[in-house]
Every structure is written in structure tokens, then in C-alpha cells.
Coordinates of C-alpha atoms in Angstrom, one line a residue:
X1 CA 0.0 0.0 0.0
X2 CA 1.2 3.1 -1.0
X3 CA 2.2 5.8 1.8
X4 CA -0.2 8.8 1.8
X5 CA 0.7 12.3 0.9
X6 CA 1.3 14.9 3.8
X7 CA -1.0 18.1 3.6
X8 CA -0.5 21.0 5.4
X9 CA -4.0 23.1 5.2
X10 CA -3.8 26.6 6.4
X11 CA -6.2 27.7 9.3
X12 CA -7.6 30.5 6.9
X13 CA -9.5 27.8 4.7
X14 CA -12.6 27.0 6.9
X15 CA -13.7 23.2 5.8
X16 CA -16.5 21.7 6.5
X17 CA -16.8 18.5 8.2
X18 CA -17.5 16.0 4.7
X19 CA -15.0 18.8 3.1
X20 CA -12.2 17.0 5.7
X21 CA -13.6 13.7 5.2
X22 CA -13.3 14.0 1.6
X23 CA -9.2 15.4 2.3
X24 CA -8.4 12.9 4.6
X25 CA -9.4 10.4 2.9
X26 CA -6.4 11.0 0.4
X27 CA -4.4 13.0 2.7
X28 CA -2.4 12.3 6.5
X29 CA -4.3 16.0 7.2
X30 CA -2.8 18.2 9.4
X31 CA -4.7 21.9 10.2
X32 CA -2.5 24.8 10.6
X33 CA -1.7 28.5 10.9
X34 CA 1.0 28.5 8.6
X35 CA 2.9 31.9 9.6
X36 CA 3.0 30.5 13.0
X37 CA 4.6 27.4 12.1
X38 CA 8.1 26.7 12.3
X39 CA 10.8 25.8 9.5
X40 CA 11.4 22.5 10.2
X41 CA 7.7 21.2 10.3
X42 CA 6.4 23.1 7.2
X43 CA 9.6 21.1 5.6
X44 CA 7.7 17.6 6.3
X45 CA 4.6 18.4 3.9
X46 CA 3.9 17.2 0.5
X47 CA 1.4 20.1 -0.4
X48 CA -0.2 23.1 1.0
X49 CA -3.8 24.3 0.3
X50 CA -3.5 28.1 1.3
X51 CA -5.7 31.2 1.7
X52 CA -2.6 33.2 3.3
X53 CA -0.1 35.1 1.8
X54 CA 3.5 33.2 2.0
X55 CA 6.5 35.2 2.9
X56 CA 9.8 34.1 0.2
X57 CA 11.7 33.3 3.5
X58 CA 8.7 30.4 4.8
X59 CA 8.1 29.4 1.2
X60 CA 12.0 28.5 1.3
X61 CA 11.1 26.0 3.9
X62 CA 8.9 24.2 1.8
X63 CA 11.7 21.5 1.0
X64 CA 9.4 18.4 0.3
X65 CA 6.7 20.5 -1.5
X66 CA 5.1 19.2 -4.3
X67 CA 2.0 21.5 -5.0
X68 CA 0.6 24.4 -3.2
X69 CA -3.1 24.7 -4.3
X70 CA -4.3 28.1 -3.1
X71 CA -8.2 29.5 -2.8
X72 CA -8.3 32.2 -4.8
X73 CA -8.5 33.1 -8.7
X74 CA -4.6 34.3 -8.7
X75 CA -1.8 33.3 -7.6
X76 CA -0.2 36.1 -6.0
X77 CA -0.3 34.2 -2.7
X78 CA 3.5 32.8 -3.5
X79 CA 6.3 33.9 -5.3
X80 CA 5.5 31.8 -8.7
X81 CA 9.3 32.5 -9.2
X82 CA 10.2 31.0 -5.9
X83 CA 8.2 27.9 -6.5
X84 CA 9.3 27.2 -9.9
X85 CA 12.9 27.4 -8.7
X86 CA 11.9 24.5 -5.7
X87 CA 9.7 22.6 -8.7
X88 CA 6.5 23.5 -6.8
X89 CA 3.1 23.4 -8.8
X90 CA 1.4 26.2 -8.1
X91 CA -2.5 25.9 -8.6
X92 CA -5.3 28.6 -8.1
X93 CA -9.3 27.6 -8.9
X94 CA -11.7 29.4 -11.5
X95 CA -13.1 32.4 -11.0
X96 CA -16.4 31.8 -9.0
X97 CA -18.7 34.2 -6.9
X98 CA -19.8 36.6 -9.7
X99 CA -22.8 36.7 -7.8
X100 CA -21.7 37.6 -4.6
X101 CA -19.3 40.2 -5.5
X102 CA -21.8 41.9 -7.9
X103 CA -24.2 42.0 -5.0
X104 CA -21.6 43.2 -2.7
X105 CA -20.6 46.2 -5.0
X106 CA -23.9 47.2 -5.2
X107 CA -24.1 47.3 -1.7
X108 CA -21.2 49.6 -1.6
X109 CA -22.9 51.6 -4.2
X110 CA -26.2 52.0 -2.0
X111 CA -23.7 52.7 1.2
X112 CA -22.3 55.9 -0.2
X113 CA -25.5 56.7 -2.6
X114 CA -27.8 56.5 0.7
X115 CA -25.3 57.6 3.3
X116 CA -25.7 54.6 5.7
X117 CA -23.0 54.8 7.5
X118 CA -23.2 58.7 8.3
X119 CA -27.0 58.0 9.3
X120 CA -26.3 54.5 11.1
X121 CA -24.1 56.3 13.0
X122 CA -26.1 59.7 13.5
X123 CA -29.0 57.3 15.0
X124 CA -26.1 55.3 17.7
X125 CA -25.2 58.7 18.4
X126 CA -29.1 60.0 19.5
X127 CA -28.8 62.4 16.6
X128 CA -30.8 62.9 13.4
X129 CA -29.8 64.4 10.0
X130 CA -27.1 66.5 10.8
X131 CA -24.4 66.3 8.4
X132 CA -26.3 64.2 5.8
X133 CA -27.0 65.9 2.1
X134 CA -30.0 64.5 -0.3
X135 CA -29.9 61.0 -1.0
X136 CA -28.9 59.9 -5.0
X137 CA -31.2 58.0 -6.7
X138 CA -30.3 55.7 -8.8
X139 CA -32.0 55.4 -11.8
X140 CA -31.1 57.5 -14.9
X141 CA -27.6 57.2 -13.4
X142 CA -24.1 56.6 -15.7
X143 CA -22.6 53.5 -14.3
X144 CA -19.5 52.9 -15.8
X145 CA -18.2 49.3 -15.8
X146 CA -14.2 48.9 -16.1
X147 CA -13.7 45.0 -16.8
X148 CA -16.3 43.1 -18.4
X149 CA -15.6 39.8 -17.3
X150 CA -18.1 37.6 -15.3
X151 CA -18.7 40.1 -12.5
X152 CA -18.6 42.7 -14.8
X153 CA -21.4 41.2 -16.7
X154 CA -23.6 40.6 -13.7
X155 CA -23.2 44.1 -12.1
X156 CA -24.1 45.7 -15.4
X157 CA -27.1 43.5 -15.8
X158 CA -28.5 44.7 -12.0
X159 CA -27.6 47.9 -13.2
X160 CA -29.5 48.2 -15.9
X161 CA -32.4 46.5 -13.9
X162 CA -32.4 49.5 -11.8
X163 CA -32.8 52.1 -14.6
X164 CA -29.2 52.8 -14.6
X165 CA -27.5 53.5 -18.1
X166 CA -24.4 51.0 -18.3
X167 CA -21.8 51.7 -20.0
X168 CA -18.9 49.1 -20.5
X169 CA -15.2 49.2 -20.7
X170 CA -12.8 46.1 -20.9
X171 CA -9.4 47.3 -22.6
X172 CA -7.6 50.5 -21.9
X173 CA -7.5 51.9 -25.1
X174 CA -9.4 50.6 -27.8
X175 CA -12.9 50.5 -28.5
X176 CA -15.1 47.5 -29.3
X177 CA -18.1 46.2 -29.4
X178 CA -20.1 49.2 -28.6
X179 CA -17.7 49.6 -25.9
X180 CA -16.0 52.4 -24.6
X181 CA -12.4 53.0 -23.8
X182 CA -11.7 53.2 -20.1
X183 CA -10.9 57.0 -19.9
X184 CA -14.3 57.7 -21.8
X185 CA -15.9 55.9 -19.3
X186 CA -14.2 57.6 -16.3
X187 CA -15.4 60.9 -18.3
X188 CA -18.9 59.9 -18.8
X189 CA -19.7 58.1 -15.5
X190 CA -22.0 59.0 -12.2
X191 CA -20.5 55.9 -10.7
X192 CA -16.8 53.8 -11.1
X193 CA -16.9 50.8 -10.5
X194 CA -13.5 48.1 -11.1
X195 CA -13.6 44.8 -12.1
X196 CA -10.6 44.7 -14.3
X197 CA -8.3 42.2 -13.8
X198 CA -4.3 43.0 -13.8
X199 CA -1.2 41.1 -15.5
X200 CA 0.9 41.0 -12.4
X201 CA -1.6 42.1 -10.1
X202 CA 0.5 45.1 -9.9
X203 CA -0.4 47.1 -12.8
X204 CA -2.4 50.3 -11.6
X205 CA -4.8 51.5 -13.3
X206 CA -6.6 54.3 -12.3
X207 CA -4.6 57.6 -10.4
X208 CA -4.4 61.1 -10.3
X209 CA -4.9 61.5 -14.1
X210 CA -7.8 59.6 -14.1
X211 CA -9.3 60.5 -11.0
X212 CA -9.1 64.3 -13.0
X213 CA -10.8 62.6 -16.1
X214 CA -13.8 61.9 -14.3
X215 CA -17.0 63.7 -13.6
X216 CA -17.3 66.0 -10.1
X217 CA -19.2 64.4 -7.9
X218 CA -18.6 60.6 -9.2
X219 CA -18.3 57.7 -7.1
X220 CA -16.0 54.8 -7.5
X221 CA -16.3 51.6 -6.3
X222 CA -13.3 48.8 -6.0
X223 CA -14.4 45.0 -5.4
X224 CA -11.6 43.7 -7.7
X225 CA -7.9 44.4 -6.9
X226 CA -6.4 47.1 -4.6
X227 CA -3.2 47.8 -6.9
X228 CA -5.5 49.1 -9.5
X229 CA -5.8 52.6 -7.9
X230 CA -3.7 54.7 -6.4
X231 CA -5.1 55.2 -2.7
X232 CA -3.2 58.0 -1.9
X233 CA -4.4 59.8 -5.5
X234 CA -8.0 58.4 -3.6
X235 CA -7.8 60.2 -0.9
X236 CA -6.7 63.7 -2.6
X237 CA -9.5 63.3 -4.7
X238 CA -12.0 62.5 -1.6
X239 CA -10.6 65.1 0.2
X240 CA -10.8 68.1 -2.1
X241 CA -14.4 67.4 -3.3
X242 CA -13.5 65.9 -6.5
X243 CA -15.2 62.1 -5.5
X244 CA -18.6 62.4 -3.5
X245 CA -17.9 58.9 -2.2
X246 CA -15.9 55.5 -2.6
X247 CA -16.7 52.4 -1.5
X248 CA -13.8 49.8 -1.0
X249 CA -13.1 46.3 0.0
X250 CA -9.8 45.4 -1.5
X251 CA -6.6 47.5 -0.4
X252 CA -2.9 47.8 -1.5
X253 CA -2.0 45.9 1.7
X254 CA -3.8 43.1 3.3
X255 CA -4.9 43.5 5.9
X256 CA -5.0 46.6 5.9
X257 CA -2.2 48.9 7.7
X258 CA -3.8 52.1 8.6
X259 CA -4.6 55.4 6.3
X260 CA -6.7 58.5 6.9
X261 CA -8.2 57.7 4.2
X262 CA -10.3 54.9 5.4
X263 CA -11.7 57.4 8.4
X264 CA -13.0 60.0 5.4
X265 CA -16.7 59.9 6.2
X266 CA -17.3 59.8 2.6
X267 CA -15.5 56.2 2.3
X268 CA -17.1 53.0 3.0
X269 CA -14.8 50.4 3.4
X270 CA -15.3 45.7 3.8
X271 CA -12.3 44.0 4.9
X272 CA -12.4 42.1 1.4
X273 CA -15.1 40.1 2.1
X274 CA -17.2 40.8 -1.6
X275 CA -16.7 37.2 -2.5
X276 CA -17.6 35.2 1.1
X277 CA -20.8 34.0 1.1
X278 CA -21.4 30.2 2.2
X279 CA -22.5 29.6 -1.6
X280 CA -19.3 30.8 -3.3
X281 CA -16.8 29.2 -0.1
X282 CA -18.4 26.0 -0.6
X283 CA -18.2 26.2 -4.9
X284 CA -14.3 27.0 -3.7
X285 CA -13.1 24.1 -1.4
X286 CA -15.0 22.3 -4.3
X287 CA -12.3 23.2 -6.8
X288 CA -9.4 23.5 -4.2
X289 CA -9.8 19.9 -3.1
X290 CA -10.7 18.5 -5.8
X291 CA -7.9 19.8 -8.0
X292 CA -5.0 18.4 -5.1
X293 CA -7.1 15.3 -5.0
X294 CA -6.9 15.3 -8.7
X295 CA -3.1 16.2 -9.0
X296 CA -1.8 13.8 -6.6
X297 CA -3.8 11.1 -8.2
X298 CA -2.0 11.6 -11.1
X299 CA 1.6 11.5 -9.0
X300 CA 0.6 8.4 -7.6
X301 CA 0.1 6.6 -10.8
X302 CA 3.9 7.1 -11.9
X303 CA 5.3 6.7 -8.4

């Protein structure tokens, strides 16, 4: 009988109770907070599943690694250079939760458009309407769409169920489709909204040139990737009227270390939590354990 595969599964990834008897099954399982661990015991796995960022100097320590399989769309978890170099397959799962993130940046949307936090907090506070402006309705609105993927798709669709006139970029210069280019979008828009995906996760896309492009008074929303903007551009624009309101829930640094900009009362921010419903975690460990399951069937064919 052949030996079975060590798996390390970071403490991040929440599995059910079949999702462990489906893993252990396969796998000697052990459950751990990976940044916590030391050197010499993350050397004794096979495979990681991860939902945490891994430092080059822990990744190092992955001496026995054969495949890290990591719950998220990218990949930006490791250094994919790193792994190569140690001969580490590095997997991510398809994109899933178009749903649940188009319905979370539409709640951002109503945040800012309604002022909930401001009148939340006016209420807590025994207070009534001091401070709070007119309400934004809706309907009749520009929303402009930057990334027309799967999410893209579904928020324009609820946009345009709410009256809203959509209008859709998904490259950054050309125009296709009856799509727009990105800066004619920024130009024509009420409300921003980012769903773009980047090359190395790195790329930014939107700063103080575009934040100028755009109408006074717009809104943007970010549910995609925080190195798309430039926060610090953000917060100029915030701060000297140009924006009437953001609403954020993924950041240049996660977690987050602290900026004045996420105290504006103008910004409402989610500690990147768009995608995490129960629906889209369990469509995830899905595709997470299946796919190690899957790749180490194949290893144990040849061995």
C-alpha cells in the first residue's frame, strides 16, 4: 500500500466537516496557521492548500513541497518564481462568486448613494440628520463598468435592472463592441466601479490622471484588486471634493495597515469580504480539493 501524501491546510480555509472527510481520505491532514509554524515542520509536507499570503523566506522551507493549491482566482499568494525554482506546482481555482461580489458592490454603491454609514451612525449617536445631504437616486444614473468579465457582466445587468444607463469598458485603449475606452468611461460616468483584472496584479490603473478625467461628484467603487488605484491619489480626490464617495473592499496591503483615508466619512470600506458568502466558499473548497485530490492522483500513478 502506497504511503499517503502529507497536507498541510492553512487555518484560513474554513472546511466543512465531509470537506475534511473527503481530504483525509487521500491525505495524513494536518490543520495549521501556517505563519506561525516553524521551518522544520512546514519542511515535512507534500502540499499546502493556502488562503494566506506566504513570505519568500517560509516558502524557502517548503523543502518536500510538491503542489501548493491556493483558494483564490490568482496566484499572488507565493512567489510563482520561488516555486518554480523549488519545482512547486502552483494551482489557483476558477473564478467563482460573480454573484456575490456583484451584489456586494452594489451594496457599496447604496452605502455611499444613501449615506448609511453617516445615518447609522447619527441614529447610535441619539442624533438625526445632521451632516447628511439629499440622497442619489439611482435610476437614470451613468454606471461605468471597467472590466467586463463575469462580475462585470452581472453588475451591469443589475444595473441596468435598476434604470441605470451601463456603460462598458474592458481594454484601456481601444474600442469594441459598442464599448467604450476606459478614460471615456471615467469621463462619462456618475459611478466607477472596477472589475478589471491585472497582469501581475500590480499594474495600476486608475490615479491622479484619471481620477481628474472623471465627472465631479462621481463615485468609485473597487471589489476587484487594490493595486489598480492609487489610494493615496484616492484620498486627494476625496478630500478636495472631486469624488462624492468611494466604497472599498480590497486595499494595497492586506490586511490593511492604517490610512486617513479609510476614516473619510465619505468612504465606506469591507475588509475584502465581496466574494464570502457560504455559496461561493463551498463552490471553492469544491475546486481546491478537488484539484489536489486530482493532481496527486496523477503523482501516484507514476510513483
Amino acid at each position: 500500500m502506497k504511503q499517503k501524501w502529507q497536507c498541510a491546510v492553512d487555518k484560513a480555509i474554513n472546511l466543512t466537516k465531509q470537506e475534511r472527510n473527503k481530504l483525509e481520505r487521500k491525505f495524513i491532514v494536518k490543520y495549521i496557521d501556517i505563519l506561525k509554524t516553524s521551518k522544520e515542520q512546514l519542511a515535512n509536507f507534500d502540499m499546502f492548500l493556502i488562503h494566506t499570503k506566504i513570505p519568500n523566506q517560509l516558502l524557502e522551507s517548503f523543502i518536500r513541497c510538491k503542489y501548493i493549491g491556493i483558494r483564490a482566482h490568482n496566484t499572488d499568494y507565493v512567489s510563482s518564481d520561488l516555486a518554480h525554482k523549488q519545482e512547486i506546482v502552483i494551482q489557483g481555482i476558477p473564478q467563482v462568486g460573480e454573484n456575490a461580489v456583484a451584489e456586494h458592490t452594489f451594496s457599496l454603491i447604496f452605502a455611499v448613494t444613501k449615506q448609511l454609514f453617516l445615518s447609522n451612525q447619527n441614529i447610535r449617536e441619539g442624533k438625526w440628520r445632521e451632516g447628511l445631504g439629499p440622497n442619489v437616486e439611482l435610476r437614470g444614473k451613468n454606471l461605468g463598468v471597467i472590466g467586463y468579465g463575469k462580475i462585470g457582466n452581472v453588475v451591469a445587468l443589475i444595473g441596468q435592472s435598476l434604470g441605470m444607463n451601463v456603460l462598458i469598458a474592458s481594454s484601456r485603449s481601444s474600442s469594441k463592441d459598442g464599448q467604450l475606452t476606459i478614460d471615456e468611461v471615467l469621463q462619462q460616468s456618475d459611478i466607477v466601479t472596477l472589475h478589471a483584472s491585472t497582469k501581475n496584479n500590480k499594474e495600476t490603473m486608475i490615479n491622479r490622471k484619471q481620477f481628474e478625467l472623471m465627472k465631479n461628484g462621481a463615485i468609485l467603487i473597487n471589489t476587484a484588486r487594490g493595486s489598480l488605484l492609487d489610494y493615496n491619489d484616492l484620498e486627494e480626490a476625496l478630500q478636495s471634493g472631486k469624488l462624492m464617495g468611494a466604497g472599498l473592499d480590497v486595499y494595497p496591503e492586506e490586511p490593511n495597515s492604517k490610512r486617513k483615508l479609510y476614516e473619510l466619512p465619505n468612504v465606506i470600506c469591507t475588509p475584502h469580504l465581496a466574494f464570502y458568502t457560504n455559496e461561493t466558499i463551498s463552490k471553492m473548497n469544491q475546486h481546491l480539493l478537488d484539484q489536489a485530490i486530482d493532481y496527486f492522483n496523477n503523482l501516484d500513478d507514476i510513483r
